[in-house]
Amino acid sequence: MKSVQKQAPWGLARISQRQTINFGIPNKYLYADRAGEGVDVYVLDTGINTEHVDFEDRATWGKTICRGDEDKDGNGHGTHCSGAIAGKKYGVAKMAKVIGVKVLRDNNFGSFEDVARGIAWATRSHLKNVKDKKRGFKGSVINMSFGSKKSHALDRAIHRAVKAGIHICVAAGNENADACDYSPANSKLVVTVGATTADDSLAYFSNYGKCIDIFAPGVNIQSTWIGSKRAVKTISGTSMASAHVAGLMAYFLSLQPELGSDFAVSSMTPSKMKELLFSVATKDAISDLPEETANLLAYNGGGSSDFPSFSDSSIYPISVTDETSFKSDPNPSPMALSWKDVIEKNVQAIVKKVGKDIKTLVVSADLTST
């Protein structure tokens, strides 16, 4: 069921519509009302202000990796990202759970060794949920809104997490440089996110290049903060852009169909998630992009919970000219399909099985151009 958040933050409004934001019209965020439900998002950062009202008791403290640090966000960065991921007012996936894994100290610095340990902790937690068949569990996301030089230890930890089925989203970096020079942004296993402005331009600070997978709003983003249960702050960075897409991953995971039980979590692999994000994204909307940088802007489907209906990829509607339906017949009559010319696009026919009697369905086609 589609919901509408009126007077929404501009970033949320932008990822739920194809058009550039018009600030003369109140922003609306269109979303599926159960978006994020059943999904755990591990926020590897400075921690989370778990008592903030915008989390509605869906934020928990997972683990403090930094030795000697408190179980508290003394910086605000992690809380801000968490709000953009799953906050009631500020978040993309409003039913997701966010779990704070403190890998950065209150000065916003940390070590790759601590980050790798944080990923390992999140991976173990995820695998336990899978093993225990946690009721309603639909998957896990890791968000990492930081970066530095390349790290083999971090690469290995990422590989193990993705192999376990965790979806990882990372910030591209704020150096106005090639994202391929930084880790974890240069990993092919993660979704690397650059930042855009409200007028769909590349943010002046955002990294770019062929290691960027997708862009999302990252300038003047308002979200949850530290200091009180209602604190908010407006900041900018690819960290905020990454948080939007991490929320979008949780959003899409929550919409996946159940595979025969409440416990199924295997239908959306990390590689399939990437494909979905790319196929659904708004194409060629961003200006000022350097060469070899993907011109894709994150999109949630405008509130739809039906993936094929909101993708603007190479799936085109076709009309059935023969209304005869398939039945349990060893020699069914051919069914004719007609469609408008799609030039060089692939044509896909989606066949829906009704009932439980059909065990095998063989489909073949003769394609005729007219």
Tab-separated table of C-alpha atoms in Angstrom:
chain	number	residue	atom	x	y	z
A	1	MET	CA	0.000	0.000	0.000
A	2	LYS	CA	1.333	3.427	-0.963
A	3	SER	CA	1.852	6.114	1.677
A	4	VAL	CA	2.594	9.817	1.295
A	5	GLN	CA	4.770	11.856	3.644
A	6	LYS	CA	3.899	15.511	3.214
A	7	GLN	CA	6.498	18.249	3.741
A	8	ALA	CA	9.219	15.630	3.506
A	9	PRO	CA	12.953	16.380	3.414
A	10	TRP	CA	13.974	17.155	-0.150
A	11	GLY	CA	16.199	14.087	-0.409
A	12	LEU	CA	13.324	11.726	0.310
A	13	ALA	CA	11.081	13.536	-2.135
A	14	ARG	CA	13.739	13.352	-4.852
A	15	ILE	CA	14.235	9.603	-4.683
A	16	SER	CA	10.485	8.985	-4.996
A	17	GLN	CA	9.937	11.000	-8.186
A	18	ARG	CA	11.520	11.187	-11.620
A	19	GLN	CA	11.468	14.975	-11.850
A	20	THR	CA	13.867	17.528	-10.385
A	21	ILE	CA	12.692	19.033	-7.098
A	22	ASN	CA	10.422	22.081	-7.462
A	23	PHE	CA	10.724	24.055	-4.244
A	24	GLY	CA	7.618	26.020	-5.164
A	25	ILE	CA	5.616	22.886	-4.383
A	26	PRO	CA	5.645	21.182	-0.951
A	27	ASN	CA	7.851	18.100	-1.042
A	28	LYS	CA	6.158	14.711	-0.847
A	29	TYR	CA	7.796	11.360	-0.208
A	30	LEU	CA	5.917	8.460	-1.783
A	31	TYR	CA	6.701	5.087	-0.243
A	32	ALA	CA	5.357	1.618	0.484
A	33	ASP	CA	3.911	1.777	3.986
A	34	ARG	CA	5.780	-1.310	5.294
A	35	ALA	CA	9.074	-0.291	3.709
A	36	GLY	CA	12.035	-1.695	5.611
A	37	GLU	CA	10.044	-4.138	7.722
A	38	GLY	CA	12.012	-7.285	8.521
A	39	VAL	CA	15.378	-5.789	7.561
A	40	ASP	CA	18.364	-5.082	9.819
A	41	VAL	CA	20.706	-2.246	8.841
A	42	TYR	CA	24.109	-2.285	10.523
A	43	VAL	CA	25.438	1.266	10.623
A	44	LEU	CA	29.228	1.056	10.953
A	45	ASP	CA	30.000	4.554	12.149
A	46	THR	CA	30.293	6.628	15.349
A	47	GLY	CA	27.265	4.963	16.951
A	48	ILE	CA	23.580	5.859	17.210
A	49	ASN	CA	21.527	8.011	19.549
A	50	THR	CA	19.184	5.070	20.109
A	51	GLU	CA	16.816	7.103	22.299
A	52	HIS	CA	15.916	9.543	19.526
A	53	VAL	CA	12.149	9.642	19.005
A	54	ASP	CA	12.457	9.379	15.226
A	55	PHE	CA	13.647	5.770	15.546
A	56	GLU	CA	10.490	4.654	17.401
A	57	ASP	CA	12.474	2.047	19.376
A	58	ARG	CA	13.827	0.498	16.163
A	59	ALA	CA	17.419	1.579	16.905
A	60	THR	CA	19.648	-0.614	19.043
A	61	TRP	CA	23.278	-0.578	20.123
A	62	GLY	CA	25.065	-3.517	18.598
A	63	LYS	CA	28.757	-3.385	19.469
A	64	THR	CA	31.485	-0.907	20.343
A	65	ILE	CA	34.555	-2.029	18.421
A	66	CYS	CA	36.827	0.898	19.312
A	67	ARG	CA	38.631	-0.136	22.487
A	68	GLY	CA	38.003	2.152	25.442
A	69	ASP	CA	35.134	4.079	23.837
A	70	GLU	CA	31.689	4.460	25.375
A	71	ASP	CA	28.537	2.830	24.017
A	72	LYS	CA	27.445	6.264	22.884
A	73	ASP	CA	27.552	8.427	19.770
A	74	GLY	CA	29.637	11.380	20.861
A	75	ASN	CA	29.963	12.755	17.336
A	76	GLY	CA	26.551	12.677	15.637
A	77	HIS	CA	27.634	11.358	12.245
A	78	GLY	CA	26.350	7.829	12.818
A	79	THR	CA	23.065	9.087	14.234
A	80	HIS	CA	22.549	11.366	11.238
A	81	CYS	CA	23.145	8.541	8.757
A	82	SER	CA	20.860	6.221	10.729
A	83	GLY	CA	18.031	8.749	10.639
A	84	ALA	CA	18.303	9.068	6.858
A	85	ILE	CA	18.187	5.287	6.601
A	86	ALA	CA	15.267	4.461	8.877
A	87	GLY	CA	13.876	7.463	10.747
A	88	LYS	CA	10.114	7.982	10.897
A	89	LYS	CA	10.412	11.515	9.482
A	90	TYR	CA	13.864	11.545	7.917
A	91	GLY	CA	14.310	7.952	6.737
A	92	VAL	CA	13.891	6.064	3.485
A	93	ALA	CA	12.947	2.699	5.055
A	94	LYS	CA	10.664	3.707	7.890
A	95	MET	CA	10.120	0.219	9.323
A	96	ALA	CA	13.729	-1.015	9.215
A	97	LYS	CA	15.825	-1.635	12.310
A	98	VAL	CA	19.153	0.176	12.633
A	99	ILE	CA	21.952	-1.367	14.667
A	100	GLY	CA	24.871	0.766	15.775
A	101	VAL	CA	28.335	-0.737	15.331
A	102	LYS	CA	30.844	1.809	16.607
A	103	VAL	CA	33.982	1.549	14.476
A	104	LEU	CA	34.809	5.277	14.474
A	105	ARG	CA	35.757	7.225	17.578
A	106	ASP	CA	34.017	10.409	18.610
A	107	ASN	CA	36.551	12.415	16.560
A	108	ASN	CA	35.199	10.558	13.477
A	109	PHE	CA	38.473	8.676	12.930
A	110	GLY	CA	39.155	4.973	13.159
A	111	SER	CA	41.283	2.121	11.839
A	112	PHE	CA	40.599	-0.319	9.039
A	113	GLU	CA	41.283	-3.108	11.525
A	114	ASP	CA	38.348	-1.913	13.641
A	115	VAL	CA	36.164	-1.560	10.563
A	116	ALA	CA	37.015	-5.120	9.490
A	117	ARG	CA	36.148	-6.345	12.988
A	118	GLY	CA	32.871	-4.443	12.821
A	119	ILE	CA	31.980	-6.073	9.509
A	120	ALA	CA	32.824	-9.479	10.968
A	121	TRP	CA	30.562	-8.820	13.968
A	122	ALA	CA	27.679	-7.788	11.708
A	123	THR	CA	28.239	-10.850	9.525
A	124	ARG	CA	28.021	-13.192	12.512
A	125	SER	CA	24.841	-11.470	13.678
A	126	HIS	CA	23.292	-11.816	10.224
A	127	LEU	CA	24.221	-15.482	9.911
A	128	LYS	CA	22.718	-16.193	13.321
A	129	ASN	CA	19.416	-14.679	12.187
A	130	VAL	CA	19.501	-16.858	9.083
A	131	LYS	CA	20.389	-20.000	11.035
A	132	ASP	CA	17.734	-19.344	13.676
A	133	LYS	CA	15.139	-18.600	10.975
A	134	LYS	CA	14.226	-15.393	12.743
A	135	ARG	CA	10.551	-14.782	12.125
A	136	GLY	CA	9.860	-12.173	9.469
A	137	PHE	CA	13.577	-11.638	8.782
A	138	LYS	CA	14.226	-10.537	5.195
A	139	GLY	CA	17.892	-9.674	5.159
A	140	SER	CA	20.670	-7.353	6.272
A	141	VAL	CA	22.362	-4.209	5.006
A	142	ILE	CA	25.658	-2.644	6.079
A	143	ASN	CA	26.207	1.083	5.619
A	144	MET	CA	29.734	2.521	5.745
A	145	SER	CA	29.885	6.265	5.258
A	146	PHE	CA	33.660	6.729	5.384
A	147	GLY	CA	36.786	5.918	3.422
A	148	SER	CA	40.545	6.191	3.158
A	149	LYS	CA	43.445	4.449	1.443
A	150	LYS	CA	43.086	0.946	0.046
A	151	SER	CA	42.979	-1.901	2.576
A	152	HIS	CA	43.293	-5.624	1.856
A	153	ALA	CA	41.993	-6.507	5.341
A	154	LEU	CA	38.846	-4.505	4.662
A	155	ASP	CA	38.462	-6.108	1.241
A	156	ARG	CA	38.564	-9.579	2.796
A	157	ALA	CA	35.955	-8.660	5.414
A	158	ILE	CA	33.678	-7.228	2.720
A	159	HIS	CA	34.057	-10.388	0.645
A	160	ARG	CA	33.001	-12.593	3.562
A	161	ALA	CA	30.014	-10.369	4.363
A	162	VAL	CA	28.746	-10.326	0.785
A	163	LYS	CA	29.272	-14.077	0.499
A	164	ALA	CA	27.048	-14.406	3.582
A	165	GLY	CA	24.328	-12.462	1.747
A	166	ILE	CA	24.731	-9.007	3.296
A	167	HIS	CA	24.139	-5.971	1.076
A	168	ILE	CA	26.811	-3.295	1.547
A	169	CYS	CA	26.478	0.400	0.748
A	170	VAL	CA	29.395	2.850	1.006
A	171	ALA	CA	30.052	6.540	0.527
A	172	ALA	CA	32.103	7.550	-2.503
A	173	GLY	CA	34.114	10.118	-0.532
A	174	ASN	CA	34.270	13.897	-0.314
A	175	GLU	CA	37.629	14.633	-1.954
A	176	ASN	CA	36.341	15.710	-5.399
A	177	ALA	CA	38.567	12.966	-6.784
A	178	ASP	CA	38.459	9.535	-8.392
A	179	ALA	CA	36.576	7.175	-6.075
A	180	CYS	CA	38.698	4.281	-7.328
A	181	ASP	CA	41.597	5.638	-5.264
A	182	TYR	CA	39.744	5.041	-1.991
A	183	SER	CA	38.537	2.085	0.031
A	184	PRO	CA	35.917	0.717	0.441
A	185	ALA	CA	34.538	2.814	-2.447
A	186	ASN	CA	36.694	0.942	-4.961
A	187	SER	CA	35.283	-2.486	-4.097
A	188	LYS	CA	33.244	-4.149	-6.838
A	189	LEU	CA	31.204	-6.011	-4.222
A	190	VAL	CA	29.620	-2.928	-2.652
A	191	VAL	CA	27.302	-0.206	-3.939
A	192	THR	CA	29.310	3.026	-4.038
A	193	VAL	CA	27.259	6.213	-3.818
A	194	GLY	CA	28.089	9.745	-4.945
A	195	ALA	CA	26.233	12.899	-3.891
A	196	THR	CA	23.955	15.265	-5.794
A	197	THR	CA	22.401	18.655	-5.095
A	198	ALA	CA	18.738	19.647	-5.079
A	199	ASP	CA	19.016	20.785	-8.716
A	200	ASP	CA	20.442	17.409	-9.771
A	201	SER	CA	24.028	18.568	-10.143
A	202	LEU	CA	27.094	16.705	-8.943
A	203	ALA	CA	27.935	17.959	-5.449
A	204	TYR	CA	31.171	19.970	-5.590
A	205	PHE	CA	32.838	17.691	-3.018
A	206	SER	CA	31.653	14.314	-4.316
A	207	ASN	CA	34.089	11.786	-5.675
A	208	TYR	CA	33.389	10.473	-9.163
A	209	GLY	CA	34.625	7.998	-11.774
A	210	LYS	CA	33.949	4.452	-12.907
A	211	CYS	CA	33.857	3.100	-9.336
A	212	ILE	CA	30.670	5.091	-8.647
A	213	ASP	CA	27.598	2.891	-8.950
A	214	ILE	CA	24.804	5.371	-8.289
A	215	PHE	CA	24.066	8.850	-6.911
A	216	ALA	CA	21.675	10.111	-4.249
A	217	PRO	CA	20.899	13.408	-2.474
A	218	GLY	CA	23.798	14.529	-0.296
A	219	VAL	CA	23.636	18.311	0.144
A	220	ASN	CA	21.790	20.061	2.979
A	221	ILE	CA	20.315	16.843	4.338
A	222	GLN	CA	18.359	17.182	7.580
A	223	SER	CA	18.297	14.204	9.918
A	224	THR	CA	18.558	13.002	13.505
A	225	TRP	CA	21.366	14.207	15.778
A	226	ILE	CA	22.818	13.797	19.256
A	227	GLY	CA	22.244	15.802	22.431
A	228	SER	CA	18.562	15.093	22.970
A	229	LYS	CA	15.748	12.792	21.905
A	230	ARG	CA	14.565	15.317	19.306
A	231	ALA	CA	17.825	16.844	18.080
A	232	VAL	CA	18.198	17.427	14.322
A	233	LYS	CA	20.947	18.849	12.147
A	234	THR	CA	21.475	19.658	8.475
A	235	ILE	CA	24.793	18.556	6.970
A	236	SER	CA	26.220	17.531	3.588
A	237	GLY	CA	28.399	14.724	2.270
A	238	THR	CA	28.483	11.476	0.353
A	239	SER	CA	27.803	9.936	3.775
A	240	MET	CA	24.260	11.260	3.520
A	241	ALA	CA	23.947	9.986	-0.044
A	242	SER	CA	25.099	6.530	1.030
A	243	ALA	CA	22.541	6.543	3.849
A	244	HIS	CA	19.742	7.193	1.334
A	245	VAL	CA	20.780	4.196	-0.758
A	246	ALA	CA	21.333	1.950	2.274
A	247	GLY	CA	17.765	2.805	3.223
A	248	LEU	CA	16.695	2.021	-0.327
A	249	MET	CA	18.357	-1.398	-0.100
A	250	ALA	CA	16.411	-2.103	3.096
A	251	TYR	CA	13.284	-0.786	1.360
A	252	PHE	CA	13.692	-3.192	-1.557
A	253	LEU	CA	14.584	-6.145	0.668
A	254	SER	CA	11.378	-5.643	2.619
A	255	LEU	CA	9.333	-5.808	-0.594
A	256	GLN	CA	10.748	-9.130	-1.739
A	257	PRO	CA	8.184	-11.917	-2.004
A	258	GLU	CA	8.178	-14.618	0.621
A	259	LEU	CA	9.431	-17.918	-0.753
A	260	GLY	CA	6.891	-20.142	0.928
A	261	SER	CA	7.518	-19.027	4.508
A	262	ASP	CA	8.061	-16.045	6.761
A	263	PHE	CA	11.741	-16.882	6.977
A	264	ALA	CA	12.900	-16.670	3.368
A	265	VAL	CA	15.824	-14.294	2.843
A	266	SER	CA	17.591	-15.699	-0.217
A	267	SER	CA	15.566	-14.265	-3.087
A	268	MET	CA	17.507	-10.998	-3.352
A	269	THR	CA	21.261	-11.555	-3.504
A	270	PRO	CA	23.711	-8.613	-3.352
A	271	SER	CA	24.337	-8.898	-7.084
A	272	LYS	CA	20.603	-8.904	-7.830
A	273	MET	CA	20.198	-5.880	-5.570
A	274	LYS	CA	22.755	-4.007	-7.647
A	275	GLU	CA	20.906	-4.900	-10.824
A	276	LEU	CA	17.622	-3.717	-9.337
A	277	LEU	CA	19.060	-0.407	-8.136
A	278	PHE	CA	20.530	0.246	-11.575
A	279	SER	CA	17.447	-0.770	-13.570
A	280	VAL	CA	15.084	1.283	-11.413
A	281	ALA	CA	17.316	4.371	-11.147
A	282	THR	CA	16.476	7.605	-12.958
A	283	LYS	CA	18.790	7.820	-15.956
A	284	ASP	CA	20.692	10.861	-17.261
A	285	ALA	CA	19.229	13.312	-14.736
A	286	ILE	CA	22.527	14.532	-13.242
A	287	SER	CA	24.507	17.399	-14.740
A	288	ASP	CA	28.238	18.166	-14.489
A	289	LEU	CA	29.331	14.529	-14.369
A	290	PRO	CA	32.865	13.654	-15.520
A	291	GLU	CA	33.374	10.952	-18.133
A	292	GLU	CA	33.116	7.304	-17.090
A	293	THR	CA	30.767	8.217	-14.241
A	294	ALA	CA	27.403	6.437	-14.190
A	295	ASN	CA	24.521	8.895	-14.604
A	296	LEU	CA	22.101	7.085	-12.314
A	297	LEU	CA	20.035	8.707	-9.562
A	298	ALA	CA	18.485	6.533	-6.848
A	299	TYR	CA	14.732	5.924	-7.142
A	300	ASN	CA	12.362	3.974	-4.886
A	301	GLY	CA	9.601	3.333	-7.406
A	302	GLY	CA	7.345	6.178	-6.360
A	303	GLY	CA	5.728	4.177	-3.600
A	304	SER	CA	4.979	1.085	-5.666
A	305	SER	CA	5.651	-2.310	-4.129
A	306	ASP	CA	5.692	-4.063	-7.520
A	307	PHE	CA	9.213	-4.113	-8.986
A	308	PRO	CA	8.306	-4.577	-12.694
A	309	SER	CA	5.818	-1.711	-12.625
A	310	PHE	CA	8.298	0.939	-11.516
A	311	SER	CA	11.422	-0.106	-13.370
A	312	ASP	CA	12.269	2.009	-16.417
A	313	SER	CA	14.721	-0.571	-17.701
A	314	SER	CA	14.296	-2.522	-20.918
A	315	ILE	CA	11.031	-4.135	-19.777
A	316	TYR	CA	8.223	-2.900	-22.012
A	317	PRO	CA	4.485	-3.593	-21.700
A	318	ILE	CA	3.015	-5.983	-24.224
A	319	SER	CA	-0.610	-6.700	-25.069
A	320	VAL	CA	-2.101	-10.177	-25.418
A	321	THR	CA	-4.041	-10.625	-28.668
A	322	ASP	CA	-5.240	-14.148	-27.856
A	323	GLU	CA	-7.198	-14.176	-24.605
A	324	THR	CA	-7.069	-17.983	-24.281
A	325	SER	CA	-5.354	-18.836	-21.004
A	326	PHE	CA	-3.003	-21.765	-20.503
A	327	LYS	CA	-4.477	-24.797	-18.796
A	328	SER	CA	-3.179	-28.228	-17.784
A	329	ASP	CA	-3.082	-29.406	-21.371
A	330	PRO	CA	-0.204	-31.425	-22.845
A	331	ASN	CA	-0.737	-29.663	-26.184
A	332	PRO	CA	-1.872	-26.114	-25.457
A	333	SER	CA	-2.705	-23.754	-28.279
A	334	PRO	CA	-0.085	-21.117	-29.109
A	335	MET	CA	-0.635	-17.727	-27.550
A	336	ALA	CA	0.025	-14.685	-29.707
A	337	LEU	CA	1.601	-11.587	-28.210
A	338	SER	CA	1.988	-8.235	-29.912
A	339	TRP	CA	3.993	-5.186	-28.936
A	340	LYS	CA	5.217	-1.922	-30.293
A	341	ASP	CA	8.660	-1.728	-31.845
A	342	VAL	CA	11.283	-1.652	-29.102
A	343	ILE	CA	14.190	-1.270	-31.520
A	344	GLU	CA	17.187	-3.073	-29.996
A	345	LYS	CA	15.683	-3.688	-26.562
A	346	ASN	CA	15.200	-7.224	-25.294
A	347	VAL	CA	11.631	-8.468	-25.058
A	348	GLN	CA	10.561	-10.286	-21.906
A	349	ALA	CA	7.328	-12.193	-21.327
A	350	ILE	CA	6.443	-12.672	-17.663
A	351	VAL	CA	4.338	-15.806	-17.155
A	352	LYS	CA	2.305	-16.048	-13.969
A	353	LYS	CA	1.515	-19.523	-12.653
A	354	VAL	CA	-1.877	-19.888	-10.977
A	355	GLY	CA	-2.524	-23.000	-8.919
A	356	LYS	CA	-0.319	-25.807	-7.645
A	357	ASP	CA	-0.758	-28.481	-10.318
A	358	ILE	CA	1.812	-27.215	-12.805
A	359	LYS	CA	5.261	-28.536	-11.946
A	360	THR	CA	7.069	-27.735	-15.183
A	361	LEU	CA	6.364	-25.018	-17.706
A	362	VAL	CA	8.187	-25.057	-21.032
A	363	VAL	CA	8.131	-21.792	-22.951
A	364	SER	CA	9.374	-21.218	-26.490
A	365	ALA	CA	8.747	-18.418	-28.940
A	366	ASP	CA	8.936	-17.516	-32.604
A	367	LEU	CA	9.597	-13.809	-32.992
A	368	THR	CA	8.208	-12.023	-36.043
A	369	SER	CA	8.829	-8.348	-36.758
A	370	THR	CA	6.046	-6.371	-38.433
